């Protein structure tokens, strides 16, 4: 079984390398020979292990069980979100490039089990994030550390199962329908995903906040202890925690089995949605750049799993939004900070917008599409949702503090600057052929560093220099960055 997964893993990376215009056939074959499942998983896990050590720092210097249990909920939630994200994004990408087409003609009873195992290979490194925290808690409270370890495994399994369920419900349809109600359906999908994810994630992001109000959160966790991830707070109550673990396994094991069966059935016999109605041809405005951006957004909005991936940057600010609504206080400094957070974390959207191409990239290569047009189209499609969310934040800030309206230009410029820098960096190669450049771990890290510097250069003057000079310098930095990057593209 593992041999089949290994072959699928190499085929997946071969498809990714084949679409990278920077690689010649000789270099591509050399890179393909170097691909190793164990080496790749170990390399990424090693990097995540360092990130996990920062999460564990909040546990090292405290022995209070209330604080530790609150942080345990945060850690378990993080593993759940990562597992969900990897499943819904990578599964759509694997299916879009036809990775599992050969399995359909083989005598395989449930081919989706190989998809599940392939996705788990990408989920394993996220488990490394939690290892330092588990080790620290195990040293202090051995039984609680073991229970946390089991809860993290269960949380990742829940995220993986829910991701497969979303794929089975929304991701395997072939639609030939274009109606006026499609936009409304897409908006309902987005709203539903935000509600679902805010339920699981919104209250558990900032460690410092949890530590400061640990007793208050302990009361909340106690009240909703049966619901994951609040149930993780029971690690200091072995009997109840064990019962809840068994209960979740009892519920999600059959659901997992149901999901992979449903996905396999959907892969073999995809549901066709066809609606015939008179069509009239109209020429779109905006030229090829806007057409490319619209094409990307249409592809994404057809796949609910990819919509969920694009919403990930929003999850990082949900806790603050809840606190703003509760406290009725939204100062302008918080508005610009949240715009910066959304802009910075929108870097991960590049991966989704590149993967959305699938086999379509071969068709685009035969069209008269220039690399500069392709870059700008990707930058626009990547920045649309962050710009929308940033403008909503400005409107919300304006409701509480009229002065927040001055950051309206930032709501447009900052997300687009980050998107431009991301695409310029990823497509920085001499060849003019369009393609999907490989986005490995070192390039991803460097990309986050660059975008962090860019966002910092824009927002720091707004904090360090008194208004209105600070605002003017901040806006000037955003405009200069935009002009410089647009000149680089052209």
Short mmCIF file of C-alpha atoms in Angstrom, two decimals:
data_model
loop_
_atom_site.label_atom_id
_atom_site.label_comp_id
_atom_site.label_asym_id
_atom_site.label_seq_id
_atom_site.Cartn_x
_atom_site.Cartn_y
_atom_site.Cartn_z
CA UNK A 1 0.00 0.00 0.00
CA UNK A 2 2.78 2.42 0.87
CA UNK A 3 4.43 1.74 -2.49
CA UNK A 4 1.33 3.06 -4.28
CA UNK A 5 1.32 6.16 -2.08
CA UNK A 6 5.03 6.68 -2.79
CA UNK A 7 4.39 6.50 -6.53
CA UNK A 8 1.49 8.95 -6.23
CA UNK A 9 3.69 11.29 -4.17
CA UNK A 10 6.41 11.29 -6.84
CA UNK A 11 3.83 11.72 -9.60
CA UNK A 12 2.34 14.71 -7.76
CA UNK A 13 5.74 16.37 -7.50
CA UNK A 14 6.52 15.49 -11.11
CA UNK A 15 3.37 17.31 -12.21
CA UNK A 16 4.43 20.31 -10.12
CA UNK A 17 7.96 20.28 -11.55
CA UNK A 18 6.67 19.89 -15.10
CA UNK A 19 4.73 23.14 -14.80
CA UNK A 20 7.73 25.08 -13.46
CA UNK A 21 9.06 27.12 -16.41
CA UNK A 22 12.42 27.63 -14.68
CA UNK A 23 13.36 23.96 -15.05
CA UNK A 24 14.70 22.38 -18.20
CA UNK A 25 13.92 18.73 -18.86
CA UNK A 26 17.36 17.71 -17.60
CA UNK A 27 17.02 19.69 -14.37
CA UNK A 28 13.49 18.39 -13.91
CA UNK A 29 14.64 14.77 -14.12
CA UNK A 30 17.47 15.43 -11.65
CA UNK A 31 15.03 17.09 -9.23
CA UNK A 32 12.62 14.19 -9.63
CA UNK A 33 15.32 11.67 -8.70
CA UNK A 34 16.02 13.61 -5.50
CA UNK A 35 12.40 13.44 -4.36
CA UNK A 36 12.07 11.27 -1.27
CA UNK A 37 8.92 10.94 0.82
CA UNK A 38 10.78 10.39 4.08
CA UNK A 39 13.33 13.14 3.42
CA UNK A 40 10.72 15.72 2.45
CA UNK A 41 8.48 14.99 5.43
CA UNK A 42 11.45 15.04 7.83
CA UNK A 43 12.78 18.33 6.42
CA UNK A 44 9.47 20.15 6.76
CA UNK A 45 8.83 18.61 10.20
CA UNK A 46 12.22 19.84 11.40
CA UNK A 47 11.32 23.43 10.47
CA UNK A 48 7.90 23.19 12.15
CA UNK A 49 9.59 21.85 15.26
CA UNK A 50 11.30 25.22 15.75
CA UNK A 51 7.97 27.01 15.36
CA UNK A 52 6.46 24.67 17.95
CA UNK A 53 9.18 25.59 20.46
CA UNK A 54 7.78 29.14 20.55
CA UNK A 55 4.34 27.78 21.37
CA UNK A 56 5.84 25.69 24.17
CA UNK A 57 7.52 28.73 25.74
CA UNK A 58 4.23 29.77 27.32
CA UNK A 59 4.03 26.45 29.17
CA UNK A 60 7.64 26.13 30.37
CA UNK A 61 7.39 28.90 32.97
CA UNK A 62 4.05 28.05 34.53
CA UNK A 63 2.70 25.16 36.60
CA UNK A 64 -0.86 26.44 36.82
CA UNK A 65 -3.19 23.81 35.44
CA UNK A 66 -5.76 26.39 34.34
CA UNK A 67 -3.19 28.18 32.18
CA UNK A 68 -1.80 24.94 30.75
CA UNK A 69 -5.23 23.57 29.89
CA UNK A 70 -6.13 26.84 28.13
CA UNK A 71 -2.94 26.72 26.07
CA UNK A 72 -3.55 23.04 25.34
CA UNK A 73 -6.85 24.02 23.72
CA UNK A 74 -4.99 26.51 21.51
CA UNK A 75 -2.38 23.93 20.45
CA UNK A 76 -4.99 21.28 19.68
CA UNK A 77 -7.03 23.81 17.70
CA UNK A 78 -3.98 24.77 15.65
CA UNK A 79 -3.36 21.14 14.69
CA UNK A 80 -7.03 20.77 13.75
CA UNK A 81 -6.97 23.84 11.50
CA UNK A 82 -3.75 22.75 9.78
CA UNK A 83 -5.16 19.28 9.10
CA UNK A 84 -8.38 20.77 7.73
CA UNK A 85 -6.51 23.28 5.54
CA UNK A 86 -4.10 20.71 4.09
CA UNK A 87 -6.92 18.28 3.35
CA UNK A 88 -9.28 20.68 1.59
CA UNK A 89 -6.57 22.46 -0.45
CA UNK A 90 -4.26 19.58 -1.37
CA UNK A 91 -7.10 17.19 -2.17
CA UNK A 92 -8.61 19.63 -4.68
CA UNK A 93 -5.19 20.15 -6.27
CA UNK A 94 -4.47 16.42 -6.53
CA UNK A 95 -7.81 15.74 -8.18
CA UNK A 96 -7.60 18.74 -10.53
CA UNK A 97 -4.37 17.45 -12.12
CA UNK A 98 -5.88 13.98 -12.60
CA UNK A 99 -3.50 12.26 -10.17
CA UNK A 100 -5.95 9.45 -9.37
CA UNK A 101 -7.29 8.83 -12.87
CA UNK A 102 -5.18 5.64 -13.34
CA UNK A 103 -6.66 4.14 -10.16
CA UNK A 104 -10.17 4.30 -11.58
CA UNK A 105 -9.49 1.52 -14.09
CA UNK A 106 -7.70 -0.71 -11.57
CA UNK A 107 -9.46 -3.30 -9.35
CA UNK A 108 -9.30 -1.01 -6.32
CA UNK A 109 -12.25 -1.15 -3.96
CA UNK A 110 -11.72 2.21 -2.21
CA UNK A 111 -9.09 4.26 -4.01
CA UNK A 112 -9.68 7.25 -1.74
CA UNK A 113 -7.71 5.57 1.02
CA UNK A 114 -4.59 6.37 -1.03
CA UNK A 115 -5.70 10.00 -1.30
CA UNK A 116 -6.15 10.05 2.47
CA UNK A 117 -2.68 8.59 3.07
CA UNK A 118 -1.14 11.02 0.57
CA UNK A 119 -2.73 13.94 2.43
CA UNK A 120 -1.58 12.57 5.79
CA UNK A 121 2.02 12.83 4.54
CA UNK A 122 1.46 16.61 4.30
CA UNK A 123 -0.34 16.71 7.65
CA UNK A 124 2.42 14.91 9.58
CA UNK A 125 4.80 17.93 9.62
CA UNK A 126 2.10 20.02 11.33
CA UNK A 127 2.16 17.48 14.14
CA UNK A 128 5.76 18.53 14.79
CA UNK A 129 4.45 21.95 15.89
CA UNK A 130 2.79 20.36 18.90
CA UNK A 131 5.64 18.05 19.96
CA UNK A 132 7.57 20.59 22.14
CA UNK A 133 4.40 21.50 24.07
CA UNK A 134 3.50 17.85 24.56
CA UNK A 135 7.02 17.09 25.83
CA UNK A 136 6.96 20.00 28.30
CA UNK A 137 3.54 19.03 29.70
CA UNK A 138 4.54 15.35 29.87
CA UNK A 139 7.59 16.21 31.96
CA UNK A 140 5.45 18.18 34.41
CA UNK A 141 2.30 16.06 34.34
CA UNK A 142 2.97 12.71 32.57
CA UNK A 143 -0.62 11.48 32.28
CA UNK A 144 -1.90 14.87 31.12
CA UNK A 145 0.85 15.02 28.51
CA UNK A 146 -0.17 11.62 27.14
CA UNK A 147 -3.82 12.71 27.02
CA UNK A 148 -2.86 15.90 25.17
CA UNK A 149 -0.89 13.80 22.68
CA UNK A 150 -4.00 11.67 22.05
CA UNK A 151 -6.23 14.76 21.76
CA UNK A 152 -3.89 16.27 19.16
CA UNK A 153 -4.05 13.06 17.12
CA UNK A 154 -7.84 13.07 17.44
CA UNK A 155 -8.00 16.76 16.45
CA UNK A 156 -5.91 16.18 13.34
CA UNK A 157 -8.10 13.19 12.48
CA UNK A 158 -11.24 15.31 12.94
CA UNK A 159 -9.84 18.06 10.70
CA UNK A 160 -8.85 15.50 8.07
CA UNK A 161 -12.27 13.84 8.21
CA UNK A 162 -14.18 17.11 7.96
CA UNK A 163 -11.96 18.13 5.03
CA UNK A 164 -12.80 14.89 3.22
CA UNK A 165 -16.47 15.41 4.01
CA UNK A 166 -16.37 18.94 2.54
CA UNK A 167 -14.63 17.51 -0.53
CA UNK A 168 -17.27 14.80 -0.92
CA UNK A 169 -20.15 17.27 -0.66
CA UNK A 170 -18.84 20.26 -2.62
CA UNK A 171 -15.62 19.33 -4.41
CA UNK A 172 -16.60 16.54 -6.80
CA UNK A 173 -19.30 18.18 -8.85
CA UNK A 174 -18.90 19.03 -12.52
CA UNK A 175 -21.05 22.06 -13.19
CA UNK A 176 -22.16 23.38 -16.55
CA UNK A 177 -24.58 25.80 -14.98
CA UNK A 178 -24.29 29.56 -15.01
CA UNK A 179 -27.14 31.35 -13.31
CA UNK A 180 -27.72 34.70 -11.72
CA UNK A 181 -28.00 32.96 -8.35
CA UNK A 182 -24.43 31.61 -8.49
CA UNK A 183 -22.98 34.69 -6.78
CA UNK A 184 -25.52 34.38 -3.97
CA UNK A 185 -24.67 30.71 -3.49
CA UNK A 186 -20.96 31.53 -3.34
CA UNK A 187 -21.57 34.24 -0.74
CA UNK A 188 -23.62 31.79 1.33
CA UNK A 189 -20.74 29.29 1.12
CA UNK A 190 -18.27 31.91 2.35
CA UNK A 191 -20.53 32.99 5.20
CA UNK A 192 -21.13 29.39 6.23
CA UNK A 193 -17.41 28.60 6.24
CA UNK A 194 -16.64 31.69 8.32
CA UNK A 195 -19.30 30.70 10.87
CA UNK A 196 -18.01 27.13 11.06
CA UNK A 197 -14.37 28.09 11.44
CA UNK A 198 -15.04 30.91 13.88
CA UNK A 199 -16.80 28.38 16.11
CA UNK A 200 -13.69 26.22 16.25
CA UNK A 201 -10.97 28.82 16.02
CA UNK A 202 -12.08 32.31 16.91
CA UNK A 203 -11.59 32.15 20.69
CA UNK A 204 -8.28 30.30 20.73
CA UNK A 205 -5.64 32.17 18.81
CA UNK A 206 -3.56 34.41 21.09
CA UNK A 207 -1.64 32.67 23.83
CA UNK A 208 -1.05 35.84 25.78
CA UNK A 209 -4.73 36.63 25.94
CA UNK A 210 -5.53 33.13 27.09
CA UNK A 211 -2.90 33.29 29.82
CA UNK A 212 -4.13 36.66 31.03
CA UNK A 213 -7.75 35.54 31.22
CA UNK A 214 -7.15 31.86 31.84
CA UNK A 215 -9.69 31.60 34.67
CA UNK A 216 -12.41 33.19 32.54
CA UNK A 217 -11.65 30.83 29.68
CA UNK A 218 -11.57 27.89 32.06
CA UNK A 219 -15.20 28.64 32.91
CA UNK A 220 -16.09 28.67 29.21
CA UNK A 221 -14.23 25.42 28.57
CA UNK A 222 -15.95 23.83 31.54
CA UNK A 223 -19.36 24.87 30.22
CA UNK A 224 -18.71 23.50 26.72
CA UNK A 225 -16.32 20.69 27.68
CA UNK A 226 -18.09 18.14 25.49
CA UNK A 227 -17.36 20.11 22.28
CA UNK A 228 -13.99 19.95 20.56
CA UNK A 229 -11.60 21.78 21.03
CA UNK A 230 -12.88 22.80 24.48
CA UNK A 231 -12.84 19.12 25.45
CA UNK A 232 -9.03 19.24 25.37
CA UNK A 233 -9.12 21.25 28.61
CA UNK A 234 -10.08 18.01 30.38
CA UNK A 235 -6.51 16.64 30.24
CA UNK A 236 -6.23 17.07 34.01
CA UNK A 237 -9.35 14.95 34.50
CA UNK A 238 -8.23 11.56 33.15
CA UNK A 239 -11.55 9.73 33.50
CA UNK A 240 -13.66 12.33 31.71
CA UNK A 241 -10.96 13.00 29.12
CA UNK A 242 -10.66 9.29 28.29
CA UNK A 243 -14.43 8.94 27.90
CA UNK A 244 -14.55 11.94 25.56
CA UNK A 245 -11.63 10.57 23.51
CA UNK A 246 -13.41 7.25 23.06
CA UNK A 247 -16.66 9.07 22.18
CA UNK A 248 -14.98 11.17 19.49
CA UNK A 249 -13.25 8.11 18.05
CA UNK A 250 -16.58 6.27 18.05
CA UNK A 251 -18.21 9.14 16.11
CA UNK A 252 -15.47 10.10 13.66
CA UNK A 253 -14.14 6.67 12.66
CA UNK A 254 -17.46 5.77 10.96
CA UNK A 255 -17.67 9.32 9.57
CA UNK A 256 -14.18 8.93 8.10
CA UNK A 257 -15.18 5.64 6.51
CA UNK A 258 -18.32 7.25 5.15
CA UNK A 259 -16.34 10.21 3.77
CA UNK A 260 -13.72 8.20 1.88
CA UNK A 261 -16.44 5.96 0.42
CA UNK A 262 -18.39 9.03 -0.68
CA UNK A 263 -15.31 10.69 -2.17
CA UNK A 264 -14.39 7.54 -4.11
CA UNK A 265 -17.93 7.22 -5.42
CA UNK A 266 -17.86 10.88 -6.43
CA UNK A 267 -14.52 10.38 -8.22
CA UNK A 268 -15.86 7.38 -10.15
CA UNK A 269 -19.23 8.95 -10.95
CA UNK A 270 -18.97 12.76 -10.53
CA UNK A 271 -22.27 14.54 -10.18
CA UNK A 272 -23.12 16.51 -13.31
CA UNK A 273 -25.05 19.76 -12.98
CA UNK A 274 -26.26 20.89 -16.38
CA UNK A 275 -28.66 23.69 -17.15
CA UNK A 276 -29.42 24.67 -20.72
CA UNK A 277 -30.60 28.16 -21.45
CA UNK A 278 -30.07 30.65 -24.28
CA UNK A 279 -26.61 32.20 -24.12
CA UNK A 280 -25.54 35.48 -25.67
CA UNK A 281 -21.93 36.43 -26.21
CA UNK A 282 -20.73 39.64 -24.62
CA UNK A 283 -17.16 40.91 -24.57
CA UNK A 284 -15.81 41.45 -21.08
CA UNK A 285 -14.05 44.68 -20.17
CA UNK A 286 -10.64 45.00 -18.61
CA UNK A 287 -8.49 43.11 -21.10
CA UNK A 288 -6.50 39.91 -20.55
CA UNK A 289 -5.25 40.81 -17.05
CA UNK A 290 -8.71 41.17 -15.59
CA UNK A 291 -9.89 38.15 -17.58
CA UNK A 292 -7.14 36.02 -15.99
CA UNK A 293 -8.08 37.25 -12.51
CA UNK A 294 -11.76 36.55 -13.08
CA UNK A 295 -10.87 33.10 -14.41
CA UNK A 296 -8.95 32.32 -11.19
CA UNK A 297 -11.78 33.52 -8.96
CA UNK A 298 -14.36 31.52 -10.90
CA UNK A 299 -12.27 28.37 -10.55
CA UNK A 300 -11.83 28.96 -6.82
CA UNK A 301 -15.49 29.72 -6.17
CA UNK A 302 -16.49 26.50 -7.90
CA UNK A 303 -14.55 24.59 -5.25
CA UNK A 304 -15.76 25.23 -1.71
CA UNK A 305 -12.66 23.56 -0.31
CA UNK A 306 -10.46 26.19 -1.97
CA UNK A 307 -12.72 28.98 -0.71
CA UNK A 308 -12.07 27.66 2.80
CA UNK A 309 -8.35 27.90 2.11
CA UNK A 310 -8.59 31.51 0.95
CA UNK A 311 -10.38 32.40 4.16
CA UNK A 312 -7.48 31.26 6.37
CA UNK A 313 -6.04 34.84 6.76
CA UNK A 314 -9.40 35.94 8.15
CA UNK A 315 -9.22 33.32 10.91
CA UNK A 316 -6.20 35.07 12.42
CA UNK A 317 -8.24 38.18 13.27
CA UNK A 318 -11.51 36.56 14.35
CA UNK A 319 -10.63 36.71 18.08
CA UNK A 320 -10.08 40.49 17.88
CA UNK A 321 -13.33 40.96 15.96
CA UNK A 322 -15.22 39.09 18.68
CA UNK A 323 -13.59 41.27 21.34
CA UNK A 324 -14.37 44.45 19.39
CA UNK A 325 -18.05 43.55 19.11
CA UNK A 326 -18.16 42.56 22.77
CA UNK A 327 -16.30 45.60 24.17
CA UNK A 328 -17.52 48.21 21.66
CA UNK A 329 -13.99 49.56 21.28
CA UNK A 330 -12.18 49.60 17.92
CA UNK A 331 -9.38 52.20 17.87
CA UNK A 332 -7.74 53.18 14.60
CA UNK A 333 -4.46 51.53 15.67
CA UNK A 334 -6.25 48.18 15.85
CA UNK A 335 -7.80 48.78 12.43
CA UNK A 336 -4.43 49.23 10.70
CA UNK A 337 -2.98 46.31 12.69
CA UNK A 338 -5.72 43.94 11.55
CA UNK A 339 -5.35 45.09 7.93
CA UNK A 340 -1.63 44.33 8.25
CA UNK A 341 -2.35 40.86 9.68
CA UNK A 342 -4.75 39.98 6.86
CA UNK A 343 -2.31 41.31 4.26
CA UNK A 344 0.65 39.43 5.69
CA UNK A 345 -1.11 36.08 6.05
CA UNK A 346 -2.64 36.40 2.59
CA UNK A 347 0.80 35.20 1.47
CA UNK A 348 -0.50 31.65 1.90
CA UNK A 349 -3.21 32.38 -0.69
CA UNK A 350 -0.55 32.33 -3.39
CA UNK A 351 -0.29 28.57 -3.03
CA UNK A 352 -4.02 28.18 -3.65
CA UNK A 353 -4.08 30.54 -6.65
CA UNK A 354 -1.17 28.65 -8.21
CA UNK A 355 -2.67 25.23 -7.56
CA UNK A 356 -6.04 26.23 -8.97
CA UNK A 357 -4.65 26.02 -12.50
CA UNK A 358 -4.46 22.25 -12.65
CA UNK A 359 -4.25 21.12 -16.28
CA UNK A 360 -5.50 24.50 -17.52
CA UNK A 361 -1.95 25.87 -17.51
CA UNK A 362 -1.17 23.84 -20.66
CA UNK A 363 -4.04 25.58 -22.44
CA UNK A 364 -2.92 29.03 -21.26
CA UNK A 365 0.54 28.42 -22.69
CA UNK A 366 -0.83 28.27 -26.23
CA UNK A 367 -2.63 31.59 -25.82
CA UNK A 368 -0.96 35.00 -26.40
CA UNK A 369 -0.64 35.60 -22.66
CA UNK A 370 2.47 37.45 -21.51
CA UNK A 371 4.19 36.64 -18.24
CA UNK A 372 3.58 40.19 -16.95
CA UNK A 373 -0.15 39.80 -17.63
CA UNK A 374 -0.15 36.45 -15.86
CA UNK A 375 1.63 37.95 -12.82
CA UNK A 376 -0.78 40.89 -12.55
CA UNK A 377 -3.79 38.60 -13.01
CA UNK A 378 -2.59 36.37 -10.17
CA UNK A 379 -1.85 39.39 -7.95
CA UNK A 380 -5.36 40.77 -8.49
CA UNK A 381 -7.11 37.46 -7.80
CA UNK A 382 -4.90 36.87 -4.74
CA UNK A 383 -5.73 40.27 -3.25
CA UNK A 384 -9.50 40.40 -3.85
CA UNK A 385 -10.68 38.74 -0.62
CA UNK A 386 -8.05 40.44 1.62
CA UNK A 387 -9.10 43.81 0.13
CA UNK A 388 -12.77 43.03 0.79
CA UNK A 389 -12.06 41.99 4.39
CA UNK A 390 -9.82 45.03 4.94
CA UNK A 391 -12.55 47.38 3.74
CA UNK A 392 -15.04 45.68 6.07
CA UNK A 393 -12.60 46.32 8.93
CA UNK A 394 -12.38 50.01 7.97
CA UNK A 395 -16.19 50.25 7.92
CA UNK A 396 -16.38 48.53 11.30
CA UNK A 397 -13.71 50.88 12.67
CA UNK A 398 -15.59 53.87 11.24
CA UNK A 399 -18.68 52.78 13.18
CA UNK A 400 -16.77 53.01 16.46
CA UNK A 401 -14.27 55.74 15.58
CA UNK A 402 -14.80 58.08 12.60
CA UNK A 403 -11.06 58.71 12.22
CA UNK A 404 -10.54 55.08 11.12
CA UNK A 405 -11.75 56.08 7.65
CA UNK A 406 -8.30 57.52 6.91
CA UNK A 407 -7.04 53.95 6.50
CA UNK A 408 -9.31 53.26 3.54
CA UNK A 409 -6.37 53.65 1.06
CA UNK A 410 -4.38 51.14 3.14
CA UNK A 411 -7.24 48.66 2.82
CA UNK A 412 -6.65 48.63 -0.94
CA UNK A 413 -2.91 49.19 -1.19
CA UNK A 414 -1.49 46.93 1.52
CA UNK A 415 -3.10 43.63 0.40
CA UNK A 416 -2.29 44.39 -3.24
CA UNK A 417 1.31 45.31 -2.40
CA UNK A 418 1.77 41.98 -0.64
CA UNK A 419 0.19 40.12 -3.56
CA UNK A 420 2.38 41.94 -6.08
CA UNK A 421 5.58 41.24 -4.15
CA UNK A 422 4.60 37.59 -3.77
CA UNK A 423 3.99 37.07 -7.48
CA UNK A 424 7.06 39.07 -8.56
CA UNK A 425 9.23 36.92 -6.31
CA UNK A 426 7.69 33.60 -7.38
CA UNK A 427 7.89 34.45 -11.10
CA UNK A 428 11.37 35.97 -10.97
CA UNK A 429 13.01 33.97 -13.72
CA UNK A 430 14.43 34.90 -17.13
CA UNK A 431 12.13 32.78 -19.28
CA UNK A 432 8.99 34.43 -20.63
CA UNK A 433 6.98 31.20 -20.62
CA UNK A 434 4.18 31.15 -18.07
CA UNK A 435 3.90 28.28 -15.65
CA UNK A 436 3.61 27.38 -11.98
CA UNK A 437 6.98 27.88 -10.23
CA UNK A 438 7.81 25.43 -7.46
CA UNK A 439 7.21 26.88 -4.01
CA UNK A 440 9.50 24.91 -1.71
CA UNK A 441 10.08 25.50 2.00
CA UNK A 442 13.13 27.86 1.79
CA UNK A 443 11.38 30.04 -0.80
CA UNK A 444 8.23 30.09 1.32
CA UNK A 445 10.16 31.20 4.42
CA UNK A 446 11.99 33.92 2.50
CA UNK A 447 8.69 35.07 0.98
CA UNK A 448 7.13 35.49 4.42
CA UNK A 449 10.19 37.42 5.59
CA UNK A 450 10.00 39.80 2.62
CA UNK A 451 6.28 40.39 3.07
CA UNK A 452 6.83 40.92 6.79
CA UNK A 453 9.39 43.62 6.02
CA UNK A 454 7.05 45.22 3.48
CA UNK A 455 4.07 45.28 5.86
CA UNK A 456 6.29 46.52 8.69
CA UNK A 457 7.66 49.37 6.57
CA UNK A 458 4.10 50.50 5.86
CA UNK A 459 2.52 50.30 9.33
CA UNK A 460 5.46 51.19 11.63
CA UNK A 461 5.35 54.94 10.80
CA UNK A 462 1.64 54.98 11.70
CA UNK A 463 2.55 53.79 15.22
CA UNK A 464 5.87 55.52 15.91
CA UNK A 465 5.20 58.94 14.39
CA UNK A 466 2.32 61.09 15.71
CA UNK A 467 -0.58 61.80 13.36
CA UNK A 468 -1.03 63.18 10.78
CA UNK A 469 2.65 62.85 9.83
CA UNK A 470 2.72 59.14 10.68
CA UNK A 471 -0.30 58.45 8.52
CA UNK A 472 1.12 60.42 5.59
CA UNK A 473 4.47 58.61 5.74
CA UNK A 474 2.72 55.24 6.06
CA UNK A 475 0.52 55.94 3.04
CA UNK A 476 3.52 57.22 1.08
CA UNK A 477 5.38 53.99 1.83
CA UNK A 478 2.45 51.94 0.51
CA UNK A 479 2.20 54.06 -2.66
CA UNK A 480 5.95 53.97 -3.29
CA UNK A 481 6.00 50.19 -2.86
CA UNK A 482 3.11 49.90 -5.34
CA UNK A 483 4.81 52.13 -7.94
CA UNK A 484 8.17 50.38 -7.63
CA UNK A 485 6.68 46.90 -7.98
CA UNK A 486 4.48 47.90 -10.92
CA UNK A 487 7.59 49.21 -12.69
CA UNK A 488 9.30 45.88 -12.02
CA UNK A 489 6.40 43.99 -13.56
CA UNK A 490 6.37 46.13 -16.70
#
